[in-house]
Amino acid sequence: MSLDHFSTLKDYCKGINIPPPKLKGFDIRSFEENMKTVHHKMAPFKHEFYAIAIKLDGGGYAKTGNYSTADKKATLFFNSPYQILQWDIAPDWKGFYIIFSEDFYRGPLSRKRITEQFPYLLIDNTVPMDIDEEDALAFAKVFEDIYKEHQSYKANAEEIIRHYVHIALHKVARLYDYSKDKLEVTTSQRSLDLHIVSRFKSLLELAFHPGQSYSETYPNQVQHYANKLNLHPNHFNAIVKRITDNAASEIIYGHILNLAKSKLSNSDKSVKEIAFELYYNYPNHFANFFKSRMKMTPSQYRKSL
């Protein structure tokens, strides 16, 4: 049985049964408001966003990857894109969570990937942290400020919210560094796997930039990245799946699909031109790929916007 996978915040909100988000790449909710409609039990699923939550109180658990929150304790917990989540919670949760995309985090400026600056958001590091009352109230205050800004949405609200998110990330980093001696230390092999996946994602992000040229393999192929990392494709794919729970091809296809949708939405280029930019030698192969994912052709998608 395949897991539900939410690629947009709108789909995620619909999937857990709460009202749609105000922004495309960011949302903040209080657990109290969610409790009115949210599914109190969710089977394992995935989404494509980062999230940080402060739970002040509440029964039941939320599980991210291999880690689970404790019942009735103040807790900071996180999740990363493509990480498996599930929960079984009582309707008494109090606190907040923020959920946001990599693009929202970076904003209009070019910044490092979020996991380069905040490695606690790497999939294998997202260990929930039980915190004392003083720290819990301090984090709740940061989230309350973000929540108020998000609700009022006055001039420059999005940029102000982005700064608040950076403050929250740095505060978590400080607490994480203070508590890291209490966290499970990953094995050297796990660390190496994480490094390989991080390099793979960096290569993927740069591979489709204009001006690139390739002769033997193309960036829409798993072989291309395996070669770059000096790994056998099967070994490379096993590492990626071990860390992300996804085949390398799925991550590549997800990236290509996002690029395709962006090009169709924001340019007047023909479908044929876009296919070639994404290294499909035959436009019909690109069209078939797009339709298999979106249930409509590239042209239909463009008309639907």
PDB file of C-alpha atoms in Angstrom:
ATOM      1  CA  MET A   1       0.000   0.000   0.000  1.00  0.00           C
ATOM      2  CA  SER A   2       1.519   3.342  -1.075  1.00  0.00           C
ATOM      3  CA  LEU A   3       1.749   6.282   1.317  1.00  0.00           C
ATOM      4  CA  ASP A   4      -0.194   9.489   0.799  1.00  0.00           C
ATOM      5  CA  HIS A   5       2.200  12.155  -0.484  1.00  0.00           C
ATOM      6  CA  PHE A   6       1.335  15.858  -0.299  1.00  0.00           C
ATOM      7  CA  SER A   7       3.381  18.045  -2.649  1.00  0.00           C
ATOM      8  CA  THR A   8       1.676  21.360  -1.786  1.00  0.00           C
ATOM      9  CA  LEU A   9       0.628  22.934   1.480  1.00  0.00           C
ATOM     10  CA  LYS A  10      -2.919  23.170   0.141  1.00  0.00           C
ATOM     11  CA  ASP A  11      -2.967  19.400  -0.409  1.00  0.00           C
ATOM     12  CA  TYR A  12      -1.449  18.812   3.041  1.00  0.00           C
ATOM     13  CA  CYS A  13      -4.087  20.931   4.771  1.00  0.00           C
ATOM     14  CA  LYS A  14      -6.835  19.168   2.860  1.00  0.00           C
ATOM     15  CA  GLY A  15      -5.306  15.778   3.685  1.00  0.00           C
ATOM     16  CA  ILE A  16      -5.315  16.404   7.443  1.00  0.00           C
ATOM     17  CA  ASN A  17      -8.694  18.201   7.286  1.00  0.00           C
ATOM     18  CA  ILE A  18      -7.908  21.811   8.192  1.00  0.00           C
ATOM     19  CA  PRO A  19      -8.639  25.033   6.231  1.00  0.00           C
ATOM     20  CA  PRO A  20      -6.304  25.900   3.322  1.00  0.00           C
ATOM     21  CA  PRO A  21      -3.165  28.008   3.926  1.00  0.00           C
ATOM     22  CA  LYS A  22      -2.913  31.727   3.198  1.00  0.00           C
ATOM     23  CA  LEU A  23       0.521  31.447   1.571  1.00  0.00           C
ATOM     24  CA  LYS A  24       1.938  29.020  -0.973  1.00  0.00           C
ATOM     25  CA  GLY A  25       5.182  28.225   0.835  1.00  0.00           C
ATOM     26  CA  PHE A  26       4.485  28.914   4.506  1.00  0.00           C
ATOM     27  CA  ASP A  27       1.856  28.225   7.124  1.00  0.00           C
ATOM     28  CA  ILE A  28       1.524  28.506  10.881  1.00  0.00           C
ATOM     29  CA  ARG A  29      -1.217  26.966  13.013  1.00  0.00           C
ATOM     30  CA  SER A  30      -2.026  26.656  16.664  1.00  0.00           C
ATOM     31  CA  PHE A  31      -2.814  23.126  17.735  1.00  0.00           C
ATOM     32  CA  GLU A  32      -5.882  24.458  19.548  1.00  0.00           C
ATOM     33  CA  GLU A  33      -7.471  25.750  16.325  1.00  0.00           C
ATOM     34  CA  ASN A  34      -6.527  22.575  14.433  1.00  0.00           C
ATOM     35  CA  MET A  35      -8.171  20.340  17.027  1.00  0.00           C
ATOM     36  CA  LYS A  36     -11.623  21.463  15.839  1.00  0.00           C
ATOM     37  CA  THR A  37     -11.346  19.609  12.513  1.00  0.00           C
ATOM     38  CA  VAL A  38      -7.967  17.853  12.135  1.00  0.00           C
ATOM     39  CA  HIS A  39      -7.853  14.080  11.821  1.00  0.00           C
ATOM     40  CA  HIS A  40      -6.710  12.968  15.270  1.00  0.00           C
ATOM     41  CA  LYS A  41      -5.217   9.835  13.773  1.00  0.00           C
ATOM     42  CA  MET A  42      -3.163   9.876  10.570  1.00  0.00           C
ATOM     43  CA  ALA A  43      -1.688   6.804   8.914  1.00  0.00           C
ATOM     44  CA  PRO A  44       1.926   7.178   7.671  1.00  0.00           C
ATOM     45  CA  PHE A  45       2.309   9.812   4.948  1.00  0.00           C
ATOM     46  CA  LYS A  46       4.865  12.233   3.486  1.00  0.00           C
ATOM     47  CA  HIS A  47       5.016  15.851   2.416  1.00  0.00           C
ATOM     48  CA  GLU A  48       7.675  18.085   0.859  1.00  0.00           C
ATOM     49  CA  PHE A  49       8.207  20.687   3.572  1.00  0.00           C
ATOM     50  CA  TYR A  50      10.161  21.472   6.721  1.00  0.00           C
ATOM     51  CA  ALA A  51       8.236  21.856   9.964  1.00  0.00           C
ATOM     52  CA  ILE A  52       9.007  22.869  13.532  1.00  0.00           C
ATOM     53  CA  ALA A  53       6.441  22.404  16.300  1.00  0.00           C
ATOM     54  CA  ILE A  54       6.282  23.406  19.931  1.00  0.00           C
ATOM     55  CA  LYS A  55       3.882  21.198  21.867  1.00  0.00           C
ATOM     56  CA  LEU A  56       3.129  22.693  25.269  1.00  0.00           C
ATOM     57  CA  ASP A  57       0.785  19.929  26.345  1.00  0.00           C
ATOM     58  CA  GLY A  58      -1.303  17.113  24.935  1.00  0.00           C
ATOM     59  CA  GLY A  59      -1.807  13.360  24.959  1.00  0.00           C
ATOM     60  CA  GLY A  60      -0.913  10.831  22.328  1.00  0.00           C
ATOM     61  CA  TYR A  61       2.073  11.020  20.009  1.00  0.00           C
ATOM     62  CA  ALA A  62       3.383  12.342  16.707  1.00  0.00           C
ATOM     63  CA  LYS A  63       6.047  10.266  14.976  1.00  0.00           C
ATOM     64  CA  THR A  64       8.574  11.628  12.487  1.00  0.00           C
ATOM     65  CA  GLY A  65      10.782   9.000  10.905  1.00  0.00           C
ATOM     66  CA  ASN A  66      12.008   6.751  13.716  1.00  0.00           C
ATOM     67  CA  TYR A  67      11.346   9.262  16.485  1.00  0.00           C
ATOM     68  CA  SER A  68       8.206   9.872  18.517  1.00  0.00           C
ATOM     69  CA  THR A  69       7.080  12.622  20.889  1.00  0.00           C
ATOM     70  CA  ALA A  70       6.396  11.830  24.525  1.00  0.00           C
ATOM     71  CA  ASP A  71       2.911  11.981  26.012  1.00  0.00           C
ATOM     72  CA  LYS A  72       1.964  15.088  28.033  1.00  0.00           C
ATOM     73  CA  LYS A  73       5.401  16.714  27.886  1.00  0.00           C
ATOM     74  CA  ALA A  74       6.547  20.056  26.483  1.00  0.00           C
ATOM     75  CA  THR A  75       8.362  19.086  23.294  1.00  0.00           C
ATOM     76  CA  LEU A  76      10.072  20.604  20.280  1.00  0.00           C
ATOM     77  CA  PHE A  77       9.842  18.340  17.256  1.00  0.00           C
ATOM     78  CA  PHE A  78      10.648  18.587  13.583  1.00  0.00           C
ATOM     79  CA  ASN A  79      10.240  16.965  10.224  1.00  0.00           C
ATOM     80  CA  SER A  80      11.964  17.238   6.867  1.00  0.00           C
ATOM     81  CA  PRO A  81      10.761  16.803   3.282  1.00  0.00           C
ATOM     82  CA  TYR A  82       9.894  13.216   2.318  1.00  0.00           C
ATOM     83  CA  GLN A  83      10.172  12.021   5.908  1.00  0.00           C
ATOM     84  CA  ILE A  84       7.441   9.601   6.964  1.00  0.00           C
ATOM     85  CA  LEU A  85       5.007  11.088   9.481  1.00  0.00           C
ATOM     86  CA  GLN A  86       2.088   9.735  11.441  1.00  0.00           C
ATOM     87  CA  TRP A  87       0.193  10.596  14.592  1.00  0.00           C
ATOM     88  CA  ASP A  88      -2.406   9.456  17.043  1.00  0.00           C
ATOM     89  CA  ILE A  89      -3.222  12.416  19.261  1.00  0.00           C
ATOM     90  CA  ALA A  90      -5.745  13.391  21.898  1.00  0.00           C
ATOM     91  CA  PRO A  91      -7.866  16.490  21.135  1.00  0.00           C
ATOM     92  CA  ASP A  92      -6.133  18.435  23.911  1.00  0.00           C
ATOM     93  CA  TRP A  93      -2.905  19.539  22.187  1.00  0.00           C
ATOM     94  CA  LYS A  94      -1.661  23.056  22.863  1.00  0.00           C
ATOM     95  CA  GLY A  95       1.104  24.880  21.023  1.00  0.00           C
ATOM     96  CA  PHE A  96       2.050  25.886  17.499  1.00  0.00           C
ATOM     97  CA  TYR A  97       3.771  24.620  14.395  1.00  0.00           C
ATOM     98  CA  ILE A  98       5.275  26.286  11.358  1.00  0.00           C
ATOM     99  CA  ILE A  99       5.622  24.506   8.038  1.00  0.00           C
ATOM    100  CA  PHE A 100       7.510  25.951   5.086  1.00  0.00           C
ATOM    101  CA  SER A 101       9.298  25.186   1.838  1.00  0.00           C
ATOM    102  CA  GLU A 102      12.979  25.518   1.022  1.00  0.00           C
ATOM    103  CA  ASP A 103      12.069  28.353  -1.374  1.00  0.00           C
ATOM    104  CA  PHE A 104      10.284  30.284   1.361  1.00  0.00           C
ATOM    105  CA  TYR A 105      13.264  29.885   3.689  1.00  0.00           C
ATOM    106  CA  ARG A 106      15.647  31.273   1.068  1.00  0.00           C
ATOM    107  CA  GLY A 107      13.369  34.096  -0.016  1.00  0.00           C
ATOM    108  CA  PRO A 108      14.367  36.437  -2.854  1.00  0.00           C
ATOM    109  CA  LEU A 109      18.070  36.153  -2.007  1.00  0.00           C
ATOM    110  CA  SER A 110      20.302  33.209  -2.812  1.00  0.00           C
ATOM    111  CA  ARG A 111      21.184  31.456   0.435  1.00  0.00           C
ATOM    112  CA  LYS A 112      22.650  28.121   1.395  1.00  0.00           C
ATOM    113  CA  ARG A 113      20.319  25.162   1.685  1.00  0.00           C
ATOM    114  CA  ILE A 114      18.585  25.129   5.047  1.00  0.00           C
ATOM    115  CA  THR A 115      20.247  21.862   6.144  1.00  0.00           C
ATOM    116  CA  GLU A 116      23.714  23.345   5.572  1.00  0.00           C
ATOM    117  CA  GLN A 117      23.050  25.969   8.245  1.00  0.00           C
ATOM    118  CA  PHE A 118      20.685  23.913  10.409  1.00  0.00           C
ATOM    119  CA  PRO A 119      21.754  20.255  10.206  1.00  0.00           C
ATOM    120  CA  TYR A 120      19.256  19.246  12.883  1.00  0.00           C
ATOM    121  CA  LEU A 121      16.725  19.307  10.013  1.00  0.00           C
ATOM    122  CA  LEU A 122      18.511  16.528   8.147  1.00  0.00           C
ATOM    123  CA  ILE A 123      16.236  13.502   8.088  1.00  0.00           C
ATOM    124  CA  ASP A 124      18.378  11.425  10.439  1.00  0.00           C
ATOM    125  CA  ASN A 125      18.748  14.212  13.011  1.00  0.00           C
ATOM    126  CA  THR A 126      15.119  15.165  13.618  1.00  0.00           C
ATOM    127  CA  VAL A 127      15.017  13.926  17.210  1.00  0.00           C
ATOM    128  CA  PRO A 128      12.210  15.413  19.369  1.00  0.00           C
ATOM    129  CA  MET A 129      13.503  17.420  22.325  1.00  0.00           C
ATOM    130  CA  ASP A 130      11.780  17.491  25.694  1.00  0.00           C
ATOM    131  CA  ILE A 131      12.220  21.014  27.048  1.00  0.00           C
ATOM    132  CA  ASP A 132      11.656  22.723  30.390  1.00  0.00           C
ATOM    133  CA  GLU A 133       8.880  25.219  31.071  1.00  0.00           C
ATOM    134  CA  GLU A 134      11.087  28.291  30.652  1.00  0.00           C
ATOM    135  CA  ASP A 135      12.325  27.230  27.198  1.00  0.00           C
ATOM    136  CA  ALA A 136       8.833  26.120  26.180  1.00  0.00           C
ATOM    137  CA  LEU A 137       7.340  29.520  26.990  1.00  0.00           C
ATOM    138  CA  ALA A 138      10.187  31.314  25.196  1.00  0.00           C
ATOM    139  CA  PHE A 139       9.612  29.299  22.029  1.00  0.00           C
ATOM    140  CA  ALA A 140       5.860  29.752  22.311  1.00  0.00           C
ATOM    141  CA  LYS A 141       6.412  33.552  22.381  1.00  0.00           C
ATOM    142  CA  VAL A 142       8.356  33.402  19.085  1.00  0.00           C
ATOM    143  CA  PHE A 143       5.609  31.328  17.504  1.00  0.00           C
ATOM    144  CA  GLU A 144       2.928  33.688  18.843  1.00  0.00           C
ATOM    145  CA  ASP A 145       4.691  36.646  17.185  1.00  0.00           C
ATOM    146  CA  ILE A 146       4.808  34.773  13.873  1.00  0.00           C
ATOM    147  CA  TYR A 147       1.155  33.809  14.280  1.00  0.00           C
ATOM    148  CA  LYS A 148       0.044  37.413  14.891  1.00  0.00           C
ATOM    149  CA  GLU A 149       2.018  38.671  11.881  1.00  0.00           C
ATOM    150  CA  HIS A 150       0.574  35.915   9.717  1.00  0.00           C
ATOM    151  CA  GLN A 151      -2.991  36.651  10.841  1.00  0.00           C
ATOM    152  CA  SER A 152      -2.801  40.431  10.345  1.00  0.00           C
ATOM    153  CA  TYR A 153      -0.758  40.168   7.125  1.00  0.00           C
ATOM    154  CA  LYS A 154       0.120  43.853   6.866  1.00  0.00           C
ATOM    155  CA  ALA A 155       2.724  45.441   4.573  1.00  0.00           C
ATOM    156  CA  ASN A 156       5.941  43.381   4.242  1.00  0.00           C
ATOM    157  CA  ALA A 157       4.395  40.609   6.337  1.00  0.00           C
ATOM    158  CA  GLU A 158       5.995  37.801   4.327  1.00  0.00           C
ATOM    159  CA  GLU A 159       9.503  39.197   4.771  1.00  0.00           C
ATOM    160  CA  ILE A 160       8.905  39.831   8.480  1.00  0.00           C
ATOM    161  CA  ILE A 161       7.635  36.268   8.889  1.00  0.00           C
ATOM    162  CA  ARG A 162      10.734  34.969   7.098  1.00  0.00           C
ATOM    163  CA  HIS A 163      12.951  36.823   9.610  1.00  0.00           C
ATOM    164  CA  TYR A 164      10.952  35.380  12.487  1.00  0.00           C
ATOM    165  CA  VAL A 165      11.428  31.897  11.020  1.00  0.00           C
ATOM    166  CA  HIS A 166      15.198  32.469  10.928  1.00  0.00           C
ATOM    167  CA  ILE A 167      15.117  33.544  14.573  1.00  0.00           C
ATOM    168  CA  ALA A 168      13.192  30.385  15.482  1.00  0.00           C
ATOM    169  CA  LEU A 169      15.670  28.219  13.557  1.00  0.00           C
ATOM    170  CA  HIS A 170      18.638  29.813  15.337  1.00  0.00           C
ATOM    171  CA  LYS A 171      16.988  29.416  18.740  1.00  0.00           C
ATOM    172  CA  VAL A 172      16.414  25.731  18.055  1.00  0.00           C
ATOM    173  CA  ALA A 173      20.035  25.398  16.880  1.00  0.00           C
ATOM    174  CA  ARG A 174      21.278  26.898  20.143  1.00  0.00           C
ATOM    175  CA  LEU A 175      19.129  24.556  22.196  1.00  0.00           C
ATOM    176  CA  TYR A 176      20.103  21.623  19.988  1.00  0.00           C
ATOM    177  CA  ASP A 177      23.825  22.320  20.478  1.00  0.00           C
ATOM    178  CA  TYR A 178      23.270  22.550  24.221  1.00  0.00           C
ATOM    179  CA  SER A 179      21.445  19.225  24.296  1.00  0.00           C
ATOM    180  CA  LYS A 180      23.325  17.303  21.628  1.00  0.00           C
ATOM    181  CA  ASP A 181      25.248  15.233  24.161  1.00  0.00           C
ATOM    182  CA  LYS A 182      21.885  13.704  25.088  1.00  0.00           C
ATOM    183  CA  LEU A 183      21.017  12.793  21.515  1.00  0.00           C
ATOM    184  CA  GLU A 184      21.727   9.507  19.861  1.00  0.00           C
ATOM    185  CA  VAL A 185      24.996   9.729  17.955  1.00  0.00           C
ATOM    186  CA  THR A 186      24.682   8.421  14.408  1.00  0.00           C
ATOM    187  CA  THR A 187      27.106   5.808  13.192  1.00  0.00           C
ATOM    188  CA  SER A 188      29.924   6.758  10.839  1.00  0.00           C
ATOM    189  CA  GLN A 189      28.221   4.838   8.037  1.00  0.00           C
ATOM    190  CA  ARG A 190      24.993   6.766   8.569  1.00  0.00           C
ATOM    191  CA  SER A 191      26.907  10.025   8.516  1.00  0.00           C
ATOM    192  CA  LEU A 192      28.564   9.035   5.249  1.00  0.00           C
ATOM    193  CA  ASP A 193      25.184   8.138   3.749  1.00  0.00           C
ATOM    194  CA  LEU A 194      23.797  11.518   4.768  1.00  0.00           C
ATOM    195  CA  HIS A 195      26.784  13.252   3.192  1.00  0.00           C
ATOM    196  CA  ILE A 196      26.227  11.379  -0.074  1.00  0.00           C
ATOM    197  CA  VAL A 197      22.528  12.253  -0.152  1.00  0.00           C
ATOM    198  CA  SER A 198      23.327  15.887   0.616  1.00  0.00           C
ATOM    199  CA  ARG A 199      25.818  15.979  -2.275  1.00  0.00           C
ATOM    200  CA  PHE A 200      23.278  14.292  -4.546  1.00  0.00           C
ATOM    201  CA  LYS A 201      20.666  16.946  -3.746  1.00  0.00           C
ATOM    202  CA  SER A 202      23.188  19.729  -4.342  1.00  0.00           C
ATOM    203  CA  LEU A 203      24.171  18.227  -7.700  1.00  0.00           C
ATOM    204  CA  LEU A 204      20.513  17.838  -8.630  1.00  0.00           C
ATOM    205  CA  GLU A 205      19.734  21.438  -7.815  1.00  0.00           C
ATOM    206  CA  LEU A 206      22.570  22.727 -10.017  1.00  0.00           C
ATOM    207  CA  ALA A 207      22.205  20.206 -12.843  1.00  0.00           C
ATOM    208  CA  PHE A 208      19.419  21.967 -14.731  1.00  0.00           C
ATOM    209  CA  HIS A 209      20.825  25.481 -14.568  1.00  0.00           C
ATOM    210  CA  PRO A 210      21.203  27.166 -18.002  1.00  0.00           C
ATOM    211  CA  GLY A 211      24.513  26.734 -19.791  1.00  0.00           C
ATOM    212  CA  GLN A 212      25.231  23.169 -18.697  1.00  0.00           C
ATOM    213  CA  SER A 213      26.400  20.657 -21.271  1.00  0.00           C
ATOM    214  CA  TYR A 214      26.468  16.874 -20.994  1.00  0.00           C
ATOM    215  CA  SER A 215      27.855  14.263 -23.327  1.00  0.00           C
ATOM    216  CA  GLU A 216      27.397  10.787 -21.845  1.00  0.00           C
ATOM    217  CA  THR A 217      24.681  10.909 -19.188  1.00  0.00           C
ATOM    218  CA  TYR A 218      21.948  13.460 -18.540  1.00  0.00           C
ATOM    219  CA  PRO A 219      20.709  14.934 -15.249  1.00  0.00           C
ATOM    220  CA  ASN A 220      17.326  13.235 -15.594  1.00  0.00           C
ATOM    221  CA  GLN A 221      19.076   9.863 -15.158  1.00  0.00           C
ATOM    222  CA  VAL A 222      20.129   8.118 -11.942  1.00  0.00           C
ATOM    223  CA  GLN A 223      23.339   6.984 -13.674  1.00  0.00           C
ATOM    224  CA  HIS A 224      24.429  10.615 -14.015  1.00  0.00           C
ATOM    225  CA  TYR A 225      24.551  11.206 -10.248  1.00  0.00           C
ATOM    226  CA  ALA A 226      25.981   7.796  -9.466  1.00  0.00           C
ATOM    227  CA  ASN A 227      28.866   8.596 -11.834  1.00  0.00           C
ATOM    228  CA  LYS A 228      29.415  11.992 -10.230  1.00  0.00           C
ATOM    229  CA  LEU A 229      29.611  10.363  -6.800  1.00  0.00           C
ATOM    230  CA  ASN A 230      31.779   7.450  -8.000  1.00  0.00           C
ATOM    231  CA  LEU A 231      29.185   4.883  -6.937  1.00  0.00           C
ATOM    232  CA  HIS A 232      27.520   1.954  -8.643  1.00  0.00           C
ATOM    233  CA  PRO A 233      23.919   2.980  -9.491  1.00  0.00           C
ATOM    234  CA  ASN A 234      22.458   0.183  -7.359  1.00  0.00           C
ATOM    235  CA  HIS A 235      24.590   1.143  -4.367  1.00  0.00           C
ATOM    236  CA  PHE A 236      23.799   4.811  -4.858  1.00  0.00           C
ATOM    237  CA  ASN A 237      20.071   4.131  -5.064  1.00  0.00           C
ATOM    238  CA  ALA A 238      20.200   1.962  -1.929  1.00  0.00           C
ATOM    239  CA  ILE A 239      21.840   4.803   0.027  1.00  0.00           C
ATOM    240  CA  VAL A 240      19.265   7.341  -1.149  1.00  0.00           C
ATOM    241  CA  LYS A 241      16.393   5.030  -0.286  1.00  0.00           C
ATOM    242  CA  ARG A 242      17.876   4.238   3.111  1.00  0.00           C
ATOM    243  CA  ILE A 243      18.028   7.916   4.038  1.00  0.00           C
ATOM    244  CA  THR A 244      14.959   9.358   2.282  1.00  0.00           C
ATOM    245  CA  ASP A 245      12.668   6.318   1.894  1.00  0.00           C
ATOM    246  CA  ASN A 246      12.512   7.233  -1.807  1.00  0.00           C
ATOM    247  CA  ALA A 247      14.294   5.849  -4.826  1.00  0.00           C
ATOM    248  CA  ALA A 248      16.789   8.274  -6.360  1.00  0.00           C
ATOM    249  CA  SER A 249      14.681   8.334  -9.525  1.00  0.00           C
ATOM    250  CA  GLU A 250      11.646   9.560  -7.547  1.00  0.00           C
ATOM    251  CA  ILE A 251      13.613  12.487  -6.147  1.00  0.00           C
ATOM    252  CA  ILE A 252      14.927  13.323  -9.618  1.00  0.00           C
ATOM    253  CA  TYR A 253      11.452  13.087 -11.153  1.00  0.00           C
ATOM    254  CA  GLY A 254       9.979  15.232  -8.393  1.00  0.00           C
ATOM    255  CA  HIS A 255      12.571  17.924  -9.084  1.00  0.00           C
ATOM    256  CA  ILE A 256      11.970  17.749 -12.842  1.00  0.00           C
ATOM    257  CA  LEU A 257       8.216  17.990 -12.338  1.00  0.00           C
ATOM    258  CA  ASN A 258       8.607  21.125 -10.213  1.00  0.00           C
ATOM    259  CA  LEU A 259      10.876  22.660 -12.842  1.00  0.00           C
ATOM    260  CA  ALA A 260       8.425  21.743 -15.596  1.00  0.00           C
ATOM    261  CA  LYS A 261       5.473  23.308 -13.763  1.00  0.00           C
ATOM    262  CA  SER A 262       7.490  26.461 -13.101  1.00  0.00           C
ATOM    263  CA  LYS A 263       8.539  26.773 -16.755  1.00  0.00           C
ATOM    264  CA  LEU A 264       4.998  26.169 -17.984  1.00  0.00           C
ATOM    265  CA  SER A 265       3.651  28.732 -15.526  1.00  0.00           C
ATOM    266  CA  ASN A 266       6.261  31.458 -15.867  1.00  0.00           C
ATOM    267  CA  SER A 267       7.476  31.345 -19.471  1.00  0.00           C
ATOM    268  CA  ASP A 268       6.101  31.378 -23.000  1.00  0.00           C
ATOM    269  CA  LYS A 269       8.428  28.629 -24.157  1.00  0.00           C
ATOM    270  CA  SER A 270       6.867  25.815 -26.141  1.00  0.00           C
ATOM    271  CA  VAL A 271       6.430  22.385 -24.612  1.00  0.00           C
ATOM    272  CA  LYS A 272       9.080  21.141 -27.023  1.00  0.00           C
ATOM    273  CA  GLU A 273      11.601  23.745 -25.824  1.00  0.00           C
ATOM    274  CA  ILE A 274      10.884  22.912 -22.186  1.00  0.00           C
ATOM    275  CA  ALA A 275      11.291  19.194 -22.919  1.00  0.00           C
ATOM    276  CA  PHE A 276      14.750  19.810 -24.404  1.00  0.00           C
ATOM    277  CA  GLU A 277      15.744  22.056 -21.453  1.00  0.00           C
ATOM    278  CA  LEU A 278      14.890  19.154 -19.150  1.00  0.00           C
ATOM    279  CA  TYR A 279      16.994  16.789 -21.298  1.00  0.00           C
ATOM    280  CA  TYR A 280      14.179  14.871 -22.941  1.00  0.00           C
ATOM    281  CA  ASN A 281      15.316  14.153 -26.497  1.00  0.00           C
ATOM    282  CA  TYR A 282      11.770  13.321 -27.499  1.00  0.00           C
ATOM    283  CA  PRO A 283       9.046  15.803 -26.432  1.00  0.00           C
ATOM    284  CA  ASN A 284       6.428  13.039 -26.374  1.00  0.00           C
ATOM    285  CA  HIS A 285       8.476  11.245 -23.679  1.00  0.00           C
ATOM    286  CA  PHE A 286       8.367  14.428 -21.590  1.00  0.00           C
ATOM    287  CA  ALA A 287       4.631  14.817 -22.219  1.00  0.00           C
ATOM    288  CA  ASN A 288       4.001  11.211 -21.152  1.00  0.00           C
ATOM    289  CA  PHE A 289       6.058  11.720 -17.991  1.00  0.00           C
ATOM    290  CA  PHE A 290       4.174  14.915 -17.139  1.00  0.00           C
ATOM    291  CA  LYS A 291       0.779  13.372 -17.762  1.00  0.00           C
ATOM    292  CA  SER A 292       1.588  10.328 -15.627  1.00  0.00           C
ATOM    293  CA  ARG A 293       2.299  12.659 -12.702  1.00  0.00           C
ATOM    294  CA  MET A 294      -0.244  15.421 -13.194  1.00  0.00           C
ATOM    295  CA  LYS A 295      -3.084  13.546 -14.940  1.00  0.00           C
ATOM    296  CA  MET A 296      -2.998  16.154 -17.717  1.00  0.00           C
ATOM    297  CA  THR A 297      -0.684  17.080 -20.581  1.00  0.00           C
ATOM    298  CA  PRO A 298       1.748  20.019 -20.283  1.00  0.00           C
ATOM    299  CA  SER A 299      -0.485  22.051 -22.609  1.00  0.00           C
ATOM    300  CA  GLN A 300      -3.570  21.302 -20.549  1.00  0.00           C
ATOM    301  CA  TYR A 301      -1.708  22.248 -17.399  1.00  0.00           C
ATOM    302  CA  ARG A 302      -0.692  25.603 -18.898  1.00  0.00           C
ATOM    303  CA  LYS A 303      -4.288  26.311 -19.983  1.00  0.00           C
ATOM    304  CA  SER A 304      -5.584  25.428 -16.519  1.00  0.00           C
ATOM    305  CA  LEU A 305      -3.513  28.120 -14.797  1.00  0.00           C
TER     306      LEU A 305
END
